[in-house]
Structures are given as C-alpha cells and as structure tokens.
mmCIF file of N, CA and C in Angstrom:
data_model
loop_
_atom_site.group_PDB
_atom_site.id
_atom_site.type_symbol
_atom_site.label_atom_id
_atom_site.label_comp_id
_atom_site.label_asym_id
_atom_site.label_seq_id
_atom_site.Cartn_x
_atom_site.Cartn_y
_atom_site.Cartn_z
ATOM 1 N N MET A 477 -95.824 -45.171 142.067
ATOM 2 C CA MET A 477 -96.569 -43.771 141.588
ATOM 3 C C MET A 477 -96.140 -42.552 143.026
ATOM 4 N N THR A 478 -96.140 -43.340 144.093
ATOM 5 C CA THR A 478 -95.981 -42.418 145.431
ATOM 6 C C THR A 478 -94.824 -41.597 145.354
ATOM 7 N N LEU A 479 -93.547 -42.588 145.231
ATOM 8 C CA LEU A 479 -92.521 -42.141 144.850
ATOM 9 C C LEU A 479 -92.043 -41.100 143.891
ATOM 10 N N LEU A 480 -92.820 -40.986 142.864
ATOM 11 C CA LEU A 480 -92.843 -39.929 141.526
ATOM 12 C C LEU A 480 -93.400 -39.106 142.244
ATOM 13 N N VAL A 481 -94.352 -38.737 142.818
ATOM 14 C CA VAL A 481 -95.209 -37.775 143.371
ATOM 15 C C VAL A 481 -94.192 -37.100 144.409
ATOM 16 N N LEU A 482 -93.596 -37.910 145.321
ATOM 17 C CA LEU A 482 -92.668 -37.160 146.469
ATOM 18 C C LEU A 482 -91.472 -36.680 145.684
ATOM 19 N N LEU A 483 -91.094 -37.351 144.943
ATOM 20 C CA LEU A 483 -89.821 -36.549 143.971
ATOM 21 C C LEU A 483 -89.993 -35.154 143.400
ATOM 22 N N HIS A 484 -91.259 -35.401 142.753
ATOM 23 C CA HIS A 484 -91.877 -33.991 141.972
ATOM 24 C C HIS A 484 -92.026 -32.865 143.267
ATOM 25 N N VAL A 485 -92.419 -33.222 144.239
ATOM 26 C CA VAL A 485 -92.805 -32.337 145.308
ATOM 27 C C VAL A 485 -91.332 -31.859 145.810
ATOM 28 N N MET A 486 -90.613 -32.840 146.171
ATOM 29 C CA MET A 486 -89.098 -32.305 146.463
ATOM 30 C C MET A 486 -88.539 -31.288 145.477
ATOM 31 N N LEU A 487 -88.516 -32.029 144.543
ATOM 32 C CA LEU A 487 -87.931 -30.818 143.296
ATOM 33 C C LEU A 487 -88.478 -29.501 143.095
ATOM 34 N N THR A 488 -89.857 -29.455 143.344
ATOM 35 C CA THR A 488 -90.315 -28.319 143.183
ATOM 36 C C THR A 488 -89.951 -27.396 144.444
ATOM 37 N N VAL A 489 -90.169 -27.991 145.532
ATOM 38 C CA VAL A 489 -89.732 -27.020 146.757
ATOM 39 C C VAL A 489 -88.347 -26.716 146.268
ATOM 40 N N ALA A 490 -87.515 -27.150 146.004
ATOM 41 C CA ALA A 490 -86.195 -26.816 145.802
ATOM 42 C C ALA A 490 -85.892 -25.915 144.672
ATOM 43 N N TRP A 491 -86.471 -25.972 143.953
ATOM 44 C CA TRP A 491 -86.583 -24.979 142.672
ATOM 45 C C TRP A 491 -87.439 -23.632 143.266
ATOM 46 N N LEU A 492 -88.545 -23.680 143.739
ATOM 47 C CA LEU A 492 -89.069 -22.408 144.533
ATOM 48 C C LEU A 492 -88.244 -21.931 145.593
ATOM 49 N N GLY A 493 -87.735 -22.838 146.290
ATOM 50 C CA GLY A 493 -86.807 -22.198 147.578
ATOM 51 C C GLY A 493 -85.441 -21.267 146.676
ATOM 52 N N GLY A 494 -84.918 -21.829 145.607
ATOM 53 C CA GLY A 494 -83.675 -21.428 144.891
ATOM 54 C C GLY A 494 -84.489 -19.802 144.157
ATOM 55 N N TYR A 495 -85.534 -19.723 143.985
ATOM 56 C CA TYR A 495 -86.285 -18.806 143.462
ATOM 57 C C TYR A 495 -86.467 -17.628 144.646
ATOM 58 N N THR A 496 -86.326 -18.125 145.557
ATOM 59 C CA THR A 496 -86.558 -16.939 146.802
ATOM 60 C C THR A 496 -85.333 -16.606 147.278
ATOM 61 N N LEU A 497 -84.423 -17.668 147.470
ATOM 62 C CA LEU A 497 -83.161 -17.088 148.257
ATOM 63 C C LEU A 497 -82.215 -16.515 147.190
ATOM 64 N N LEU A 498 -82.242 -16.998 145.871
ATOM 65 C CA LEU A 498 -81.043 -16.367 145.440
ATOM 66 C C LEU A 498 -81.648 -14.604 144.930
ATOM 67 N N PRO A 499 -82.687 -14.019 144.776
ATOM 68 C CA PRO A 499 -83.101 -12.834 145.044
ATOM 69 C C PRO A 499 -82.634 -12.084 146.133
ATOM 70 N N ALA A 500 -82.913 -12.782 147.308
ATOM 71 C CA ALA A 500 -82.397 -12.534 148.460
ATOM 72 C C ALA A 500 -81.197 -12.006 148.578
ATOM 73 N N LYS A 501 -80.123 -12.722 148.125
ATOM 74 C CA LYS A 501 -78.917 -12.877 148.356
ATOM 75 C C LYS A 501 -78.391 -11.702 147.230
ATOM 76 N N ALA A 502 -78.923 -11.684 145.984
ATOM 77 C CA ALA A 502 -78.455 -10.871 145.333
ATOM 78 C C ALA A 502 -78.703 -9.475 145.162
ATOM 79 N N ALA A 503 -79.685 -9.268 146.213
ATOM 80 C CA ALA A 503 -80.478 -7.694 146.328
ATOM 81 C C ALA A 503 -79.305 -6.776 146.402
ATOM 82 N N PRO A 504 -78.414 -6.804 147.196
ATOM 83 C CA PRO A 504 -77.377 -5.784 147.484
ATOM 84 C C PRO A 504 -76.633 -5.500 146.125
ATOM 85 N N LEU A 505 -76.214 -6.467 145.326
ATOM 86 C CA LEU A 505 -75.528 -6.201 144.003
ATOM 87 C C LEU A 505 -76.569 -5.474 143.418
ATOM 88 N N LEU A 506 -77.998 -6.138 142.944
ATOM 89 C CA LEU A 506 -78.653 -5.636 142.473
ATOM 90 C C LEU A 506 -79.108 -3.981 142.244
ATOM 91 N N GLN A 507 -78.644 -3.512 143.888
ATOM 92 C CA GLN A 507 -79.137 -2.225 144.098
ATOM 93 C C GLN A 507 -78.282 -1.290 143.676
ATOM 94 N N LYS A 508 -76.900 -1.608 143.389
ATOM 95 C CA LYS A 508 -76.014 -0.778 142.753
ATOM 96 C C LYS A 508 -76.336 0.100 141.630
ATOM 97 N N PRO A 509 -75.932 1.471 141.656
ATOM 98 C CA PRO A 509 -76.235 2.187 140.492
ATOM 99 C C PRO A 509 -75.829 1.714 139.212
ATOM 100 N N GLN A 510 -74.698 1.175 139.135
ATOM 101 C CA GLN A 510 -74.158 0.619 137.839
ATOM 102 C C GLN A 510 -74.762 -0.746 137.508
ATOM 103 N N VAL A 511 -75.218 -1.236 138.215
ATOM 104 C CA VAL A 511 -75.930 -2.686 138.077
ATOM 105 C C VAL A 511 -77.189 -2.329 137.313
ATOM 106 N N ARG A 512 -78.241 -1.488 138.241
ATOM 107 C CA ARG A 512 -79.262 -1.000 138.023
ATOM 108 C C ARG A 512 -79.300 -0.182 136.591
ATOM 109 N N GLY A 513 -78.190 0.473 136.140
ATOM 110 C CA GLY A 513 -78.241 1.258 134.956
ATOM 111 C C GLY A 513 -77.756 0.309 133.905
ATOM 112 N N ALA A 514 -76.994 -0.891 133.944
ATOM 113 C CA ALA A 514 -76.880 -1.996 133.233
ATOM 114 C C ALA A 514 -78.023 -2.762 132.901
ATOM 115 N N LEU A 515 -78.846 -3.060 133.751
ATOM 116 C CA LEU A 515 -80.172 -3.910 133.610
ATOM 117 C C LEU A 515 -81.027 -3.137 132.857
ATOM 118 N N GLY A 516 -81.123 -1.897 133.045
ATOM 119 C CA GLY A 516 -82.314 -0.929 132.385
ATOM 120 C C GLY A 516 -81.874 -0.835 131.126
ATOM 121 N N ARG A 517 -80.461 -0.583 130.692
ATOM 122 C CA ARG A 517 -80.274 -0.646 129.217
ATOM 123 C C ARG A 517 -80.440 -1.998 128.688
ATOM 124 N N THR A 518 -79.673 -3.243 129.269
ATOM 125 C CA THR A 518 -79.815 -4.492 128.493
ATOM 126 C C THR A 518 -81.573 -4.359 128.238
ATOM 127 N N THR A 519 -82.471 -4.064 129.257
ATOM 128 C CA THR A 519 -84.078 -4.564 129.037
ATOM 129 C C THR A 519 -84.403 -3.646 127.833
ATOM 130 N N GLY A 520 -83.870 -2.204 127.862
ATOM 131 C CA GLY A 520 -84.353 -1.533 126.933
ATOM 132 C C GLY A 520 -83.993 -1.837 125.299
ATOM 133 N N VAL A 521 -82.834 -2.342 125.269
ATOM 134 C CA VAL A 521 -82.310 -2.876 124.047
ATOM 135 C C VAL A 521 -83.124 -4.104 123.780
ATOM 136 N N VAL A 522 -83.404 -4.971 124.644
ATOM 137 C CA VAL A 522 -84.284 -6.255 124.516
ATOM 138 C C VAL A 522 -85.760 -6.054 123.898
ATOM 139 N N LEU A 523 -86.303 -4.957 124.664
ATOM 140 C CA LEU A 523 -87.829 -4.716 124.465
ATOM 141 C C LEU A 523 -87.452 -3.874 123.057
ATOM 142 N N ILE A 524 -86.958 -3.128 122.508
ATOM 143 C CA ILE A 524 -86.873 -2.422 121.172
ATOM 144 C C ILE A 524 -86.526 -3.435 119.974
ATOM 145 N N GLY A 525 -85.576 -4.217 120.648
ATOM 146 C CA GLY A 525 -85.572 -5.584 119.463
ATOM 147 C C GLY A 525 -86.853 -6.523 119.247
ATOM 148 N N PHE A 526 -87.250 -6.596 120.234
ATOM 149 C CA PHE A 526 -88.623 -7.314 119.942
ATOM 150 C C PHE A 526 -89.442 -6.707 119.313
ATOM 151 N N GLY A 527 -89.784 -5.242 119.473
ATOM 152 C CA GLY A 527 -90.490 -4.294 118.878
ATOM 153 C C GLY A 527 -90.095 -4.268 117.482
ATOM 154 N N LEU A 528 -89.028 -4.107 117.260
ATOM 155 C CA LEU A 528 -88.554 -4.117 115.789
ATOM 156 C C LEU A 528 -88.803 -5.478 114.980
ATOM 157 N N VAL A 529 -88.815 -6.661 115.689
ATOM 158 C CA VAL A 529 -89.351 -7.828 115.052
ATOM 159 C C VAL A 529 -90.718 -7.966 115.060
ATOM 160 N N VAL A 530 -91.604 -7.603 115.652
ATOM 161 C CA VAL A 530 -92.942 -7.486 115.858
ATOM 162 C C VAL A 530 -93.564 -6.448 114.568
ATOM 163 N N ALA A 531 -92.927 -5.203 114.302
ATOM 164 C CA ALA A 531 -92.955 -4.311 113.376
ATOM 165 C C ALA A 531 -92.518 -4.908 111.831
ATOM 166 N N THR A 532 -91.619 -5.629 111.957
ATOM 167 C CA THR A 532 -90.977 -5.877 110.528
ATOM 168 C C THR A 532 -91.614 -7.713 110.290
ATOM 169 N N THR A 533 -92.207 -8.083 111.065
ATOM 170 C CA THR A 533 -92.847 -9.377 110.621
ATOM 171 C C THR A 533 -94.105 -9.415 109.840
ATOM 172 N N ALA A 534 -94.449 -9.842 108.906
ATOM 173 C CA ALA A 534 -95.612 -9.845 108.076
ATOM 174 C C ALA A 534 -96.537 -10.594 108.785
ATOM 175 N N GLY A 535 -97.561 -10.185 109.038
ATOM 176 C CA GLY A 535 -98.600 -10.763 109.954
ATOM 177 C C GLY A 535 -99.952 -10.817 109.394
#
C-alpha cells in the first residue's frame, strides 16, 4: 500500500511540476501579438459555440 501512495505522490509532483514549468517556458511565445490574437479569436469562437449549444438545447 505504501508503494502505491509513494507512486501517486511522485506522479502528482511530476504532473504539477509540468503545469508550472510548461507555462513558464511558453510565456515568451504566448506574449506575441499574433499568438495572443489567435488565442483570443479561438476562445471567442468556442464560447460562442457553447452559447449556441445551450441556447438551442431544449431544457
């Protein structure tokens, strides 16, 4: 049982470490105006799509 707990802790630390290192390394790329614009447009399209699905779903 202890081995499973240690394995879970190690995997969690690796996973959360990736969550902190990846955005830190990607920050210069994500700050470029072209990338920010593309992310903004993509996010807008996704949110409008979700809104349309909610609006057209009978509930």
